Amino acid sequence: MQDEQQYEQLMMQYRQLKNGAIDIARLLEKEDFDSAINLIKMRESIFLSCKTIRRYLELSPEQQVEVDKIFNEIKELELKNINTLEKSMEDVKSELTRTQKVQKLNKAYRSNENAQGTIVNFEN
């Protein structure tokens, strides 16, 4: 009886994790990284709870199949989210490098322009 309740609790938490992974993917797609990170942090306790329950819960073969199925779905979603984050980080890094090069060029030409001075003709 208690095993059945723990199994139901485990499955409910796995569904929460799966839905959270889907929400995180949606936030990453919208480039709402702050909200995605907050959601990731909030899910840590659920992961720990699932790990604890799985350690002590004896599952029937059918339950094991269901648990493994949703666990693998979560794992796949999380890997996709990690890949999306890594790609976004690469994009930001390359954009930052490009911006720094542009600033360096602008600074070099502006300081050179000021050193030479300009001639202004006020005659009409």
PDB file of C-alpha atoms in Angstrom:
ATOM      1  CA  MET A   1       0.000   0.000   0.000  1.00  0.00           C
ATOM      2  CA  GLN A   2       2.732   2.459   0.937  1.00  0.00           C
ATOM      3  CA  ASP A   3       4.759   1.423  -2.120  1.00  0.00           C
ATOM      4  CA  GLU A   4       1.787   2.250  -4.329  1.00  0.00           C
ATOM      5  CA  GLN A   5       1.480   5.720  -2.780  1.00  0.00           C
ATOM      6  CA  GLN A   6       5.198   6.328  -3.189  1.00  0.00           C
ATOM      7  CA  TYR A   7       5.008   5.143  -6.792  1.00  0.00           C
ATOM      8  CA  GLU A   8       2.165   7.593  -7.465  1.00  0.00           C
ATOM      9  CA  GLN A   9       4.133  10.376  -5.784  1.00  0.00           C
ATOM     10  CA  LEU A  10       7.199   9.513  -7.867  1.00  0.00           C
ATOM     11  CA  MET A  11       5.195   9.557 -11.099  1.00  0.00           C
ATOM     12  CA  MET A  12       3.580  12.878 -10.145  1.00  0.00           C
ATOM     13  CA  GLN A  13       7.001  14.401  -9.494  1.00  0.00           C
ATOM     14  CA  TYR A  14       8.358  13.004 -12.755  1.00  0.00           C
ATOM     15  CA  ARG A  15       5.418  14.579 -14.599  1.00  0.00           C
ATOM     16  CA  GLN A  16       6.244  17.897 -12.868  1.00  0.00           C
ATOM     17  CA  LEU A  17       9.844  17.581 -14.011  1.00  0.00           C
ATOM     18  CA  LYS A  18       8.765  16.744 -17.552  1.00  0.00           C
ATOM     19  CA  ASN A  19       6.384  19.713 -17.694  1.00  0.00           C
ATOM     20  CA  GLY A  20       9.111  21.914 -16.207  1.00  0.00           C
ATOM     21  CA  ALA A  21      11.553  20.803 -18.912  1.00  0.00           C
ATOM     22  CA  ILE A  22       8.975  21.686 -21.555  1.00  0.00           C
ATOM     23  CA  ASP A  23       8.437  25.107 -19.927  1.00  0.00           C
ATOM     24  CA  ILE A  24      12.191  25.698 -19.804  1.00  0.00           C
ATOM     25  CA  ALA A  25      12.464  24.857 -23.505  1.00  0.00           C
ATOM     26  CA  ARG A  26       9.730  27.388 -24.243  1.00  0.00           C
ATOM     27  CA  LEU A  27      11.511  30.057 -22.163  1.00  0.00           C
ATOM     28  CA  LEU A  28      14.823  29.354 -23.890  1.00  0.00           C
ATOM     29  CA  GLU A  29      13.104  29.656 -27.252  1.00  0.00           C
ATOM     30  CA  LYS A  30      11.869  33.116 -26.214  1.00  0.00           C
ATOM     31  CA  GLU A  31      15.372  33.912 -24.881  1.00  0.00           C
ATOM     32  CA  ASP A  32      13.991  34.468 -21.378  1.00  0.00           C
ATOM     33  CA  PHE A  33      17.120  33.098 -19.727  1.00  0.00           C
ATOM     34  CA  ASP A  34      16.491  34.578 -16.262  1.00  0.00           C
ATOM     35  CA  SER A  35      13.128  32.859 -15.920  1.00  0.00           C
ATOM     36  CA  ALA A  36      14.577  29.612 -17.269  1.00  0.00           C
ATOM     37  CA  ILE A  37      17.377  29.670 -14.700  1.00  0.00           C
ATOM     38  CA  ASN A  38      14.911  30.400 -11.887  1.00  0.00           C
ATOM     39  CA  LEU A  39      12.777  27.460 -12.990  1.00  0.00           C
ATOM     40  CA  ILE A  40      15.827  25.203 -13.148  1.00  0.00           C
ATOM     41  CA  LYS A  41      16.796  26.157  -9.584  1.00  0.00           C
ATOM     42  CA  MET A  42      13.284  25.515  -8.301  1.00  0.00           C
ATOM     43  CA  ARG A  43      13.341  21.963  -9.711  1.00  0.00           C
ATOM     44  CA  GLU A  44      16.445  20.821  -7.811  1.00  0.00           C
ATOM     45  CA  SER A  45      14.477  19.709  -4.747  1.00  0.00           C
ATOM     46  CA  ILE A  46      12.133  17.641  -6.913  1.00  0.00           C
ATOM     47  CA  PHE A  47      15.096  15.860  -8.506  1.00  0.00           C
ATOM     48  CA  LEU A  48      16.483  15.041  -5.062  1.00  0.00           C
ATOM     49  CA  SER A  49      13.107  13.789  -3.872  1.00  0.00           C
ATOM     50  CA  CYS A  50      12.764  11.521  -6.924  1.00  0.00           C
ATOM     51  CA  LYS A  51      16.234  10.139  -6.375  1.00  0.00           C
ATOM     52  CA  THR A  52      15.434   9.345  -2.742  1.00  0.00           C
ATOM     53  CA  ILE A  53      12.129   7.690  -3.548  1.00  0.00           C
ATOM     54  CA  ARG A  54      13.683   5.559  -6.295  1.00  0.00           C
ATOM     55  CA  ARG A  55      16.453   4.414  -4.002  1.00  0.00           C
ATOM     56  CA  TYR A  56      14.056   2.859  -1.468  1.00  0.00           C
ATOM     57  CA  LEU A  57      11.037   1.977  -3.583  1.00  0.00           C
ATOM     58  CA  GLU A  58      10.560  -1.546  -4.883  1.00  0.00           C
ATOM     59  CA  LEU A  59       8.766  -1.362  -8.212  1.00  0.00           C
ATOM     60  CA  SER A  60       6.836  -4.030 -10.048  1.00  0.00           C
ATOM     61  CA  PRO A  61       8.058  -4.782 -13.585  1.00  0.00           C
ATOM     62  CA  GLU A  62       5.169  -2.750 -15.062  1.00  0.00           C
ATOM     63  CA  GLN A  63       5.883   0.183 -12.776  1.00  0.00           C
ATOM     64  CA  GLN A  64       9.584  -0.011 -13.627  1.00  0.00           C
ATOM     65  CA  VAL A  65       8.747   0.241 -17.330  1.00  0.00           C
ATOM     66  CA  GLU A  66       6.583   3.334 -16.733  1.00  0.00           C
ATOM     67  CA  VAL A  67       9.187   4.973 -14.499  1.00  0.00           C
ATOM     68  CA  ASP A  68      11.979   4.283 -17.001  1.00  0.00           C
ATOM     69  CA  LYS A  69       9.842   5.599 -19.856  1.00  0.00           C
ATOM     70  CA  ILE A  70       9.109   8.972 -18.245  1.00  0.00           C
ATOM     71  CA  PHE A  71      12.661   9.198 -16.882  1.00  0.00           C
ATOM     72  CA  ASN A  72      14.046   8.769 -20.419  1.00  0.00           C
ATOM     73  CA  GLU A  73      11.620  11.392 -21.757  1.00  0.00           C
ATOM     74  CA  ILE A  74      12.821  13.845 -19.105  1.00  0.00           C
ATOM     75  CA  LYS A  75      16.437  13.008 -19.866  1.00  0.00           C
ATOM     76  CA  GLU A  76      15.883  13.652 -23.584  1.00  0.00           C
ATOM     77  CA  LEU A  77      14.166  16.991 -22.921  1.00  0.00           C
ATOM     78  CA  GLU A  78      16.926  18.058 -20.541  1.00  0.00           C
ATOM     79  CA  LEU A  79      19.620  17.195 -23.095  1.00  0.00           C
ATOM     80  CA  LYS A  80      17.811  19.288 -25.706  1.00  0.00           C
ATOM     81  CA  ASN A  81      17.649  22.188 -23.239  1.00  0.00           C
ATOM     82  CA  ILE A  82      21.358  21.842 -22.477  1.00  0.00           C
ATOM     83  CA  ASN A  83      22.180  21.873 -26.193  1.00  0.00           C
ATOM     84  CA  THR A  84      20.003  24.947 -26.689  1.00  0.00           C
ATOM     85  CA  LEU A  85      21.755  26.728 -23.817  1.00  0.00           C
ATOM     86  CA  GLU A  86      25.187  25.803 -25.151  1.00  0.00           C
ATOM     87  CA  LYS A  87      24.276  27.102 -28.606  1.00  0.00           C
ATOM     88  CA  SER A  88      22.961  30.336 -27.109  1.00  0.00           C
ATOM     89  CA  MET A  89      26.156  30.745 -25.094  1.00  0.00           C
ATOM     90  CA  GLU A  90      28.234  30.252 -28.258  1.00  0.00           C
ATOM     91  CA  ASP A  91      26.121  32.850 -30.081  1.00  0.00           C
ATOM     92  CA  VAL A  92      26.517  35.354 -27.248  1.00  0.00           C
ATOM     93  CA  LYS A  93      30.251  34.708 -27.080  1.00  0.00           C
ATOM     94  CA  SER A  94      30.729  35.257 -30.822  1.00  0.00           C
ATOM     95  CA  GLU A  95      28.580  38.422 -30.728  1.00  0.00           C
ATOM     96  CA  LEU A  96      30.582  39.721 -27.775  1.00  0.00           C
ATOM     97  CA  THR A  97      33.859  39.057 -29.591  1.00  0.00           C
ATOM     98  CA  ARG A  98      32.546  40.856 -32.694  1.00  0.00           C
ATOM     99  CA  THR A  99      31.371  43.827 -30.626  1.00  0.00           C
ATOM    100  CA  GLN A 100      34.710  44.080 -28.845  1.00  0.00           C
ATOM    101  CA  LYS A 101      36.531  44.134 -32.194  1.00  0.00           C
ATOM    102  CA  VAL A 102      34.242  46.875 -33.499  1.00  0.00           C
ATOM    103  CA  GLN A 103      34.786  48.932 -30.345  1.00  0.00           C
ATOM    104  CA  LYS A 104      38.525  48.489 -30.648  1.00  0.00           C
ATOM    105  CA  LEU A 105      38.460  49.680 -34.263  1.00  0.00           C
ATOM    106  CA  ASN A 106      36.245  52.640 -33.430  1.00  0.00           C
ATOM    107  CA  LYS A 107      38.478  53.638 -30.539  1.00  0.00           C
ATOM    108  CA  ALA A 108      41.601  53.398 -32.688  1.00  0.00           C
ATOM    109  CA  TYR A 109      40.152  55.576 -35.460  1.00  0.00           C
ATOM    110  CA  ARG A 110      38.556  58.136 -33.113  1.00  0.00           C
ATOM    111  CA  SER A 111      41.752  58.723 -31.184  1.00  0.00           C
ATOM    112  CA  ASN A 112      43.659  59.042 -34.477  1.00  0.00           C
ATOM    113  CA  GLU A 113      41.126  61.557 -35.791  1.00  0.00           C
ATOM    114  CA  ASN A 114      41.411  63.742 -32.670  1.00  0.00           C
ATOM    115  CA  ALA A 115      45.202  63.785 -32.886  1.00  0.00           C
ATOM    116  CA  GLN A 116      45.151  65.164 -36.435  1.00  0.00           C
ATOM    117  CA  GLY A 117      42.561  67.865 -35.890  1.00  0.00           C
ATOM    118  CA  THR A 118      40.168  69.273 -38.478  1.00  0.00           C
ATOM    119  CA  ILE A 119      40.029  72.400 -40.609  1.00  0.00           C
ATOM    120  CA  VAL A 120      36.852  74.412 -40.690  1.00  0.00           C
ATOM    121  CA  ASN A 121      36.200  77.080 -43.344  1.00  0.00           C
ATOM    122  CA  PHE A 122      33.918  79.864 -42.057  1.00  0.00           C
ATOM    123  CA  GLU A 123      34.101  82.007 -45.227  1.00  0.00           C
ATOM    124  CA  ASN A 124      31.005  82.392 -47.349  1.00  0.00           C
TER     125      ASN A 124
END
